[in-house]
PDB file of C-alpha atoms in Angstrom:
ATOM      1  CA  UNK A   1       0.000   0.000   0.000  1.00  0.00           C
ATOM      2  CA  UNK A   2       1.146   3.183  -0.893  1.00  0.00           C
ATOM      3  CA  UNK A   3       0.753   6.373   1.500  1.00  0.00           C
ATOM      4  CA  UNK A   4      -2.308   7.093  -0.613  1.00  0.00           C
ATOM      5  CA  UNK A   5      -4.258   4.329   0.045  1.00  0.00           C
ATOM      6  CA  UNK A   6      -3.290   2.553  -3.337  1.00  0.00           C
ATOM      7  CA  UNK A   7      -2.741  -1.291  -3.791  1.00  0.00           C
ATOM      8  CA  UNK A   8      -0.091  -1.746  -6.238  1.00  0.00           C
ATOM      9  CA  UNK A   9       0.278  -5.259  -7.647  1.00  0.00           C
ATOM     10  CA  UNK A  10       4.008  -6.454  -7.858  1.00  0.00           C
ATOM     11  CA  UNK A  11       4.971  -9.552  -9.765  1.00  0.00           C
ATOM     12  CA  UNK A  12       5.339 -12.457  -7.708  1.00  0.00           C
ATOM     13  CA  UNK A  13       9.301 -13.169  -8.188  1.00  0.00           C
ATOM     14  CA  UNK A  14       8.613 -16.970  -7.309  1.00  0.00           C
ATOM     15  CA  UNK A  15       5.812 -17.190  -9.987  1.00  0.00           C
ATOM     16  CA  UNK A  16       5.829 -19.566 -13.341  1.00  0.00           C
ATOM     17  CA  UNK A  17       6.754 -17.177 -16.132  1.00  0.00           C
ATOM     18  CA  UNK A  18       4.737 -19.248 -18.209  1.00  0.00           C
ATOM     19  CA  UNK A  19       1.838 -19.014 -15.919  1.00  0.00           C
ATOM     20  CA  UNK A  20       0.025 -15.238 -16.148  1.00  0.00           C
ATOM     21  CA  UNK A  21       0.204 -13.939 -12.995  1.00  0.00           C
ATOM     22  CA  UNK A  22      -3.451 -13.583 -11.310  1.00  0.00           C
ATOM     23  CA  UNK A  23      -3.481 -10.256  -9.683  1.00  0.00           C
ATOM     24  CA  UNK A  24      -1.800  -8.226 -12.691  1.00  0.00           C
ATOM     25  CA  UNK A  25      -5.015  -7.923 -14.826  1.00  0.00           C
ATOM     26  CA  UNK A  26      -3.885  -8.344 -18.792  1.00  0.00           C
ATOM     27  CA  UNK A  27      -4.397  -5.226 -20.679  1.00  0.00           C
ATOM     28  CA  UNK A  28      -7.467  -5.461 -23.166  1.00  0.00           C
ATOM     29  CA  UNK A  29      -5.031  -4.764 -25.989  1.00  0.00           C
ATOM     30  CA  UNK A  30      -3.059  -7.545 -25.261  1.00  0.00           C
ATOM     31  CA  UNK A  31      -4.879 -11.211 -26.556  1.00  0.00           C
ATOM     32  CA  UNK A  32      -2.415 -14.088 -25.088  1.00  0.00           C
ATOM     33  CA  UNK A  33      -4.743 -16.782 -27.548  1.00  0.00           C
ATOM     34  CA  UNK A  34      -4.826 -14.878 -30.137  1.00  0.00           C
ATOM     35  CA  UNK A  35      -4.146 -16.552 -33.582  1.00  0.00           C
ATOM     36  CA  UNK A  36      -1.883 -13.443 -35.138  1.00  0.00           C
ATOM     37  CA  UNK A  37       1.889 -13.626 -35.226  1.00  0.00           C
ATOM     38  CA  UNK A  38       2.992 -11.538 -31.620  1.00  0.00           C
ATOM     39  CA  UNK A  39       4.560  -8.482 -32.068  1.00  0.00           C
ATOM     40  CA  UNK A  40       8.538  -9.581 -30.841  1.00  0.00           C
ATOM     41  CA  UNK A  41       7.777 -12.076 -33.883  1.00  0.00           C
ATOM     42  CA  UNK A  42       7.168  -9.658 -36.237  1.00  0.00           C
ATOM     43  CA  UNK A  43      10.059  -7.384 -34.841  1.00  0.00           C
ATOM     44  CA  UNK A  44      12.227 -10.421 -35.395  1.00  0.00           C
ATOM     45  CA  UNK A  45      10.893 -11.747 -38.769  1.00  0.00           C
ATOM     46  CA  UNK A  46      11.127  -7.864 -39.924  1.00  0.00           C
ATOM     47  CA  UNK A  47      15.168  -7.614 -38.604  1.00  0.00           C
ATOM     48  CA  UNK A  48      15.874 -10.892 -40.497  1.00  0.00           C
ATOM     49  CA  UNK A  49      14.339  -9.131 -43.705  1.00  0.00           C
ATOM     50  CA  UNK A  50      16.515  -5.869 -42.925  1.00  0.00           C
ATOM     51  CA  UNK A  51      19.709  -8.189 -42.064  1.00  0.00           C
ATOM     52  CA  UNK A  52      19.518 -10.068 -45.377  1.00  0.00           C
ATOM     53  CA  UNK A  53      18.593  -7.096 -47.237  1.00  0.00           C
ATOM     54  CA  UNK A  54      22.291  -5.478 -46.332  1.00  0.00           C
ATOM     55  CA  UNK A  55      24.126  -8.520 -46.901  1.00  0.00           C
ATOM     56  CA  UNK A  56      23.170  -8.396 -50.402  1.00  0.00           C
ATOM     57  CA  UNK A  57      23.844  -4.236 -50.572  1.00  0.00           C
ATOM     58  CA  UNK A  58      27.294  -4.920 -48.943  1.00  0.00           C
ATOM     59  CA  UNK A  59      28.363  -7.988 -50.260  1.00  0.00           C
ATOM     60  CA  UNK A  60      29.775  -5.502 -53.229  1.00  0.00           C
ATOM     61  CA  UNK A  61      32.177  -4.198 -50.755  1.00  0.00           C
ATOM     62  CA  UNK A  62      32.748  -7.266 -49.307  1.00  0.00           C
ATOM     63  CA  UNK A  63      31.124  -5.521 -45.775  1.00  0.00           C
ATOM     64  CA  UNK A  64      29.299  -7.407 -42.985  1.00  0.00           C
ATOM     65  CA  UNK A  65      26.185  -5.896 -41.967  1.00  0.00           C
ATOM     66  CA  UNK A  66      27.973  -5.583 -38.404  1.00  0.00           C
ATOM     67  CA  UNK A  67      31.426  -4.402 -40.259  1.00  0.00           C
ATOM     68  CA  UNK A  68      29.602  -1.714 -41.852  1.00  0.00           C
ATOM     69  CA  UNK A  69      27.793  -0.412 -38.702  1.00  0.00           C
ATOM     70  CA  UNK A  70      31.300  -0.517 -36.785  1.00  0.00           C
ATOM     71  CA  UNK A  71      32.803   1.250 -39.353  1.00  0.00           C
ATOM     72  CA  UNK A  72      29.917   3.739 -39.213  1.00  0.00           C
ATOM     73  CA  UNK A  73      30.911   4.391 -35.880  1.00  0.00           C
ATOM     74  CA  UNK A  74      34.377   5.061 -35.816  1.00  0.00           C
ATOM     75  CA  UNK A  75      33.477   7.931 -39.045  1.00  0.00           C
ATOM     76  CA  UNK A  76      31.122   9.685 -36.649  1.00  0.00           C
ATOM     77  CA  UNK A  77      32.771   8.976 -33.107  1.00  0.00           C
ATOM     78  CA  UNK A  78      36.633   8.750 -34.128  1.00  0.00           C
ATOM     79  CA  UNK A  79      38.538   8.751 -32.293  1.00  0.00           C
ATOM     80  CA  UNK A  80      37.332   5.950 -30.229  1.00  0.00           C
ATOM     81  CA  UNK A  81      38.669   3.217 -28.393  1.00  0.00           C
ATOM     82  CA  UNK A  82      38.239  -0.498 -28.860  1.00  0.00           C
ATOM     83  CA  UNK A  83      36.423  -0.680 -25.990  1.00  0.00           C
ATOM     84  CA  UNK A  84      34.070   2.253 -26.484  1.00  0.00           C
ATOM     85  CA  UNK A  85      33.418   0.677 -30.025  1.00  0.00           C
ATOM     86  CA  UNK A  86      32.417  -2.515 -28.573  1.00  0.00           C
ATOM     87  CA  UNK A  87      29.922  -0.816 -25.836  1.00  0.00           C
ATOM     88  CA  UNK A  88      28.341   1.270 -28.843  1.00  0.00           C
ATOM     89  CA  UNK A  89      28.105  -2.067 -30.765  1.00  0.00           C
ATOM     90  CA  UNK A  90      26.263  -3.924 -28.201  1.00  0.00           C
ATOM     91  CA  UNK A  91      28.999  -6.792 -28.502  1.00  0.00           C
ATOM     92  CA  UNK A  92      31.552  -7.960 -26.183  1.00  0.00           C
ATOM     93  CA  UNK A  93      35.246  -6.666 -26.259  1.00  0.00           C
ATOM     94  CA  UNK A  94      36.411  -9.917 -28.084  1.00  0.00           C
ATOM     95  CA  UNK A  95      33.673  -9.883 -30.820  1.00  0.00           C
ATOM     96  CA  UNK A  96      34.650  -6.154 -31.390  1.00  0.00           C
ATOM     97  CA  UNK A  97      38.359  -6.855 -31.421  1.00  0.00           C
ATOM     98  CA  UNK A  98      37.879  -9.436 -34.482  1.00  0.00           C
ATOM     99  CA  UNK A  99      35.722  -6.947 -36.748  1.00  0.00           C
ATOM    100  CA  UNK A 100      38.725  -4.368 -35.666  1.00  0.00           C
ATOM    101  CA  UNK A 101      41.188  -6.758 -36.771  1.00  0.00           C
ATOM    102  CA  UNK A 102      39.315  -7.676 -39.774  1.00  0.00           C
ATOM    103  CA  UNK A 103      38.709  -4.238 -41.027  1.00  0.00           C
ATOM    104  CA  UNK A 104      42.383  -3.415 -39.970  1.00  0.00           C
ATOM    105  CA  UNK A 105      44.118  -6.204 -41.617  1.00  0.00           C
ATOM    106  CA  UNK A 106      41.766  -4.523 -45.227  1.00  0.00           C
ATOM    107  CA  UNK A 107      43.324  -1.450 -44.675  1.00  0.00           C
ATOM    108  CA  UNK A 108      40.252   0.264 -43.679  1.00  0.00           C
ATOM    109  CA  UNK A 109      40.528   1.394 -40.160  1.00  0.00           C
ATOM    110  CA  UNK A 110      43.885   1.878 -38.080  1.00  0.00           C
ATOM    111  CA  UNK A 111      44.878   2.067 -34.509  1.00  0.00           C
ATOM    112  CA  UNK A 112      47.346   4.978 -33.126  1.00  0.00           C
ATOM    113  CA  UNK A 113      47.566   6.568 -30.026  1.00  0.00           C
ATOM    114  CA  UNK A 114      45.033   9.542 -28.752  1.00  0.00           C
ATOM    115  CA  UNK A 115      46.446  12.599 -29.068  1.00  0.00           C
ATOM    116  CA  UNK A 116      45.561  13.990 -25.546  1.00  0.00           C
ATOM    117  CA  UNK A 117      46.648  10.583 -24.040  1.00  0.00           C
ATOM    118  CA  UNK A 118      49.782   8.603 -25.169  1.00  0.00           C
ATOM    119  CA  UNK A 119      48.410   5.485 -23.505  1.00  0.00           C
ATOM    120  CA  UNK A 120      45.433   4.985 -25.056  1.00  0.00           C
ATOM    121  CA  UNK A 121      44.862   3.604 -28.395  1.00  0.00           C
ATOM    122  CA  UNK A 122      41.688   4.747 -30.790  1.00  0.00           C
ATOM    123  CA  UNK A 123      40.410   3.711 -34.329  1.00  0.00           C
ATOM    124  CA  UNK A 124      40.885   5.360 -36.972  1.00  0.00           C
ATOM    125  CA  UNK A 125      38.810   5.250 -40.623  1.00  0.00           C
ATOM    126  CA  UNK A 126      42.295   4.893 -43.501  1.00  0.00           C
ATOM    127  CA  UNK A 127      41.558   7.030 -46.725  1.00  0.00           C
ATOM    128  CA  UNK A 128      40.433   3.788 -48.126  1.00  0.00           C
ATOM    129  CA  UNK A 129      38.066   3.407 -45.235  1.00  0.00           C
ATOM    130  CA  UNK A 130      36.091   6.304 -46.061  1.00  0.00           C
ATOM    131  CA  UNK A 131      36.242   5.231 -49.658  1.00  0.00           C
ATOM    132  CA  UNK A 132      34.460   2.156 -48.892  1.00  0.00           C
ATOM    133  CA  UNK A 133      32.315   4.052 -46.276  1.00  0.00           C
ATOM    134  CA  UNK A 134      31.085   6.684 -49.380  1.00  0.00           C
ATOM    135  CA  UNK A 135      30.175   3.552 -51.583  1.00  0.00           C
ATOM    136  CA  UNK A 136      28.590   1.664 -48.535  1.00  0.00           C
ATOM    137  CA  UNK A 137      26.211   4.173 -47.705  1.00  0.00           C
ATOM    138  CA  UNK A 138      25.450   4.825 -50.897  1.00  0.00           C
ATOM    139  CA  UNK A 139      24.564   1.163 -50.898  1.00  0.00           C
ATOM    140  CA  UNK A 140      22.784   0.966 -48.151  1.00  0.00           C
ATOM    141  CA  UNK A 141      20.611   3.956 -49.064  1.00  0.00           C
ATOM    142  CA  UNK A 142      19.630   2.040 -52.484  1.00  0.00           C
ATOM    143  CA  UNK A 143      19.402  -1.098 -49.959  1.00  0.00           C
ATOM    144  CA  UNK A 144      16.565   0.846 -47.781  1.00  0.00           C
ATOM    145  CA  UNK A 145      15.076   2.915 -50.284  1.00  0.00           C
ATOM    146  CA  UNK A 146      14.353  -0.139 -51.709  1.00  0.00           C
ATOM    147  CA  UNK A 147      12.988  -2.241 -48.747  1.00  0.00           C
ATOM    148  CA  UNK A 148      11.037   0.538 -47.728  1.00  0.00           C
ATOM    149  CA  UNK A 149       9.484   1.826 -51.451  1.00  0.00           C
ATOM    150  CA  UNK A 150       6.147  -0.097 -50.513  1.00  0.00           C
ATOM    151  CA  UNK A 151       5.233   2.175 -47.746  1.00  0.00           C
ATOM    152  CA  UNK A 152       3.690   5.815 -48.315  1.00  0.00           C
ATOM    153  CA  UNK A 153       5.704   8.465 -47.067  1.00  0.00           C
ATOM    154  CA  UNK A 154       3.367   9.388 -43.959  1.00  0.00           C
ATOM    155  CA  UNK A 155       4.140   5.610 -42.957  1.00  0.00           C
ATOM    156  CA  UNK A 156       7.269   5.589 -43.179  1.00  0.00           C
ATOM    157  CA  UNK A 157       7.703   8.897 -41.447  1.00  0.00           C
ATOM    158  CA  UNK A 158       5.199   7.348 -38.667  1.00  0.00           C
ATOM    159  CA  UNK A 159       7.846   4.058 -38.454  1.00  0.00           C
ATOM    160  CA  UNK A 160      10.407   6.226 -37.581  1.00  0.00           C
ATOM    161  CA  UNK A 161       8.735   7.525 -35.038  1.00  0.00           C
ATOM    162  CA  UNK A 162       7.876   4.593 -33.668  1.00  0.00           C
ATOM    163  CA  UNK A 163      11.144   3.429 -33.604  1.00  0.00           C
ATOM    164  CA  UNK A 164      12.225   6.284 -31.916  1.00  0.00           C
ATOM    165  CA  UNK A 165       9.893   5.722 -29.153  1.00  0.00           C
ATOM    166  CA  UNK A 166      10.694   2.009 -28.954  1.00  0.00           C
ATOM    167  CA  UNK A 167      14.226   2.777 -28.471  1.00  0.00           C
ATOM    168  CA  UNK A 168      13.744   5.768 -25.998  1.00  0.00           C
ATOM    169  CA  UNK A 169      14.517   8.759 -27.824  1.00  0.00           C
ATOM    170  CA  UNK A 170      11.292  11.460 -27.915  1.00  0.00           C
ATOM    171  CA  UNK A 171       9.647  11.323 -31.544  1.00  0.00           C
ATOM    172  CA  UNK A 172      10.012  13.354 -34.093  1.00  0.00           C
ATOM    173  CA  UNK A 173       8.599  17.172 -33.928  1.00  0.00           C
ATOM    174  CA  UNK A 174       7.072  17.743 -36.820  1.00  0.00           C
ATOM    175  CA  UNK A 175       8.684  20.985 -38.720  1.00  0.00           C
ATOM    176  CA  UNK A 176       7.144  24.052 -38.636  1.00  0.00           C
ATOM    177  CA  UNK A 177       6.075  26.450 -40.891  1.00  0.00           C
ATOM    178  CA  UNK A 178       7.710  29.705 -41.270  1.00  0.00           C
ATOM    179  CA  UNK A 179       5.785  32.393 -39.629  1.00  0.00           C
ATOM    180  CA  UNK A 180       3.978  30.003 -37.413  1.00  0.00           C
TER     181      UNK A 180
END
């Protein structure tokens, strides 16, 4: 009980995740027997789409999908460390250190010491890394332009906000108009 007089239900941390707990009422939006695809599923299915879709774009510049992204982030956040990289990636430091290798053994990133601190070492994007970075993105852009041509611009607009919101940034403002 709160100092208001409120019950508020807490999940029982002994309880069956598979069971639904009793005192938690299911929101009305939310149909556990329902016979359409849940929306994780769809989230997945729709990632696996997106994933294959810029394997194909890349595979011109011989680019992983998660080469490409790593890559992307040393351009905008260079100079960064190894370890920073692998925190922005979402991958442990060992997974990052193989991409690093990988796109440092192609010539297109390499590792020197931070200017403002001798005993740290950053990444780098090589001339030829943003070479390959110009014709990535470029593409990549083809790569989504394409995947996305079915929907109608006010759609598309409205799944990036979405995202946005799903990912916990604030949506979109929409611009105004000059002398508004």
């Amino acid at each position: 009980m709160t100092g208001f007089g409120i019950v508020t239900a807490q999940p029982d941390p002994l309880a069956d995740p598979m069971e639904p707990p009793h005192r938690l009422p299911m929101p009305s939006t939310l149909n556990t027997q329902a016979a359409s695809p849940r929306a994780f599923f769809q989230v997945l299915k729709l990632n696996q789409l997106v994933t294959e879709s810029l394997e194909k774009a890349l595979a011109e510049q011989e680019l992983t999908p998660a080469q490409y992204t790593g890559l992307s982030l040393i351009r905008y956040h260079q100079p960064i460390t190894p370890a920073e990289l692998s925190r922005k990636l979402g991958i442990t430091a060992q997974s990052a250190l193989c991409t690093v290798k990988t796109l440092e053994a192609r010539g297109l990133i390499r590792r020197a010491a931070i200017p403002n601190n001798r005993r740290s070492i950053a990444l780098f994007l090589t001339d030829e890394g943003r070479s390959a970075m110009g014709q990535a993105d470029r593409l990549v852009l083809a790569a989504e332009q394409a995947f996305f041509a079915r929907l109608k611009p006010k759609d598309f607009e409205r799944l990036q906000d979405a995202i946005r919101v799903l990912r916990g940034g604030a949506a979109r403002k929409p611009a105004s108009k000059p002398g508004a």
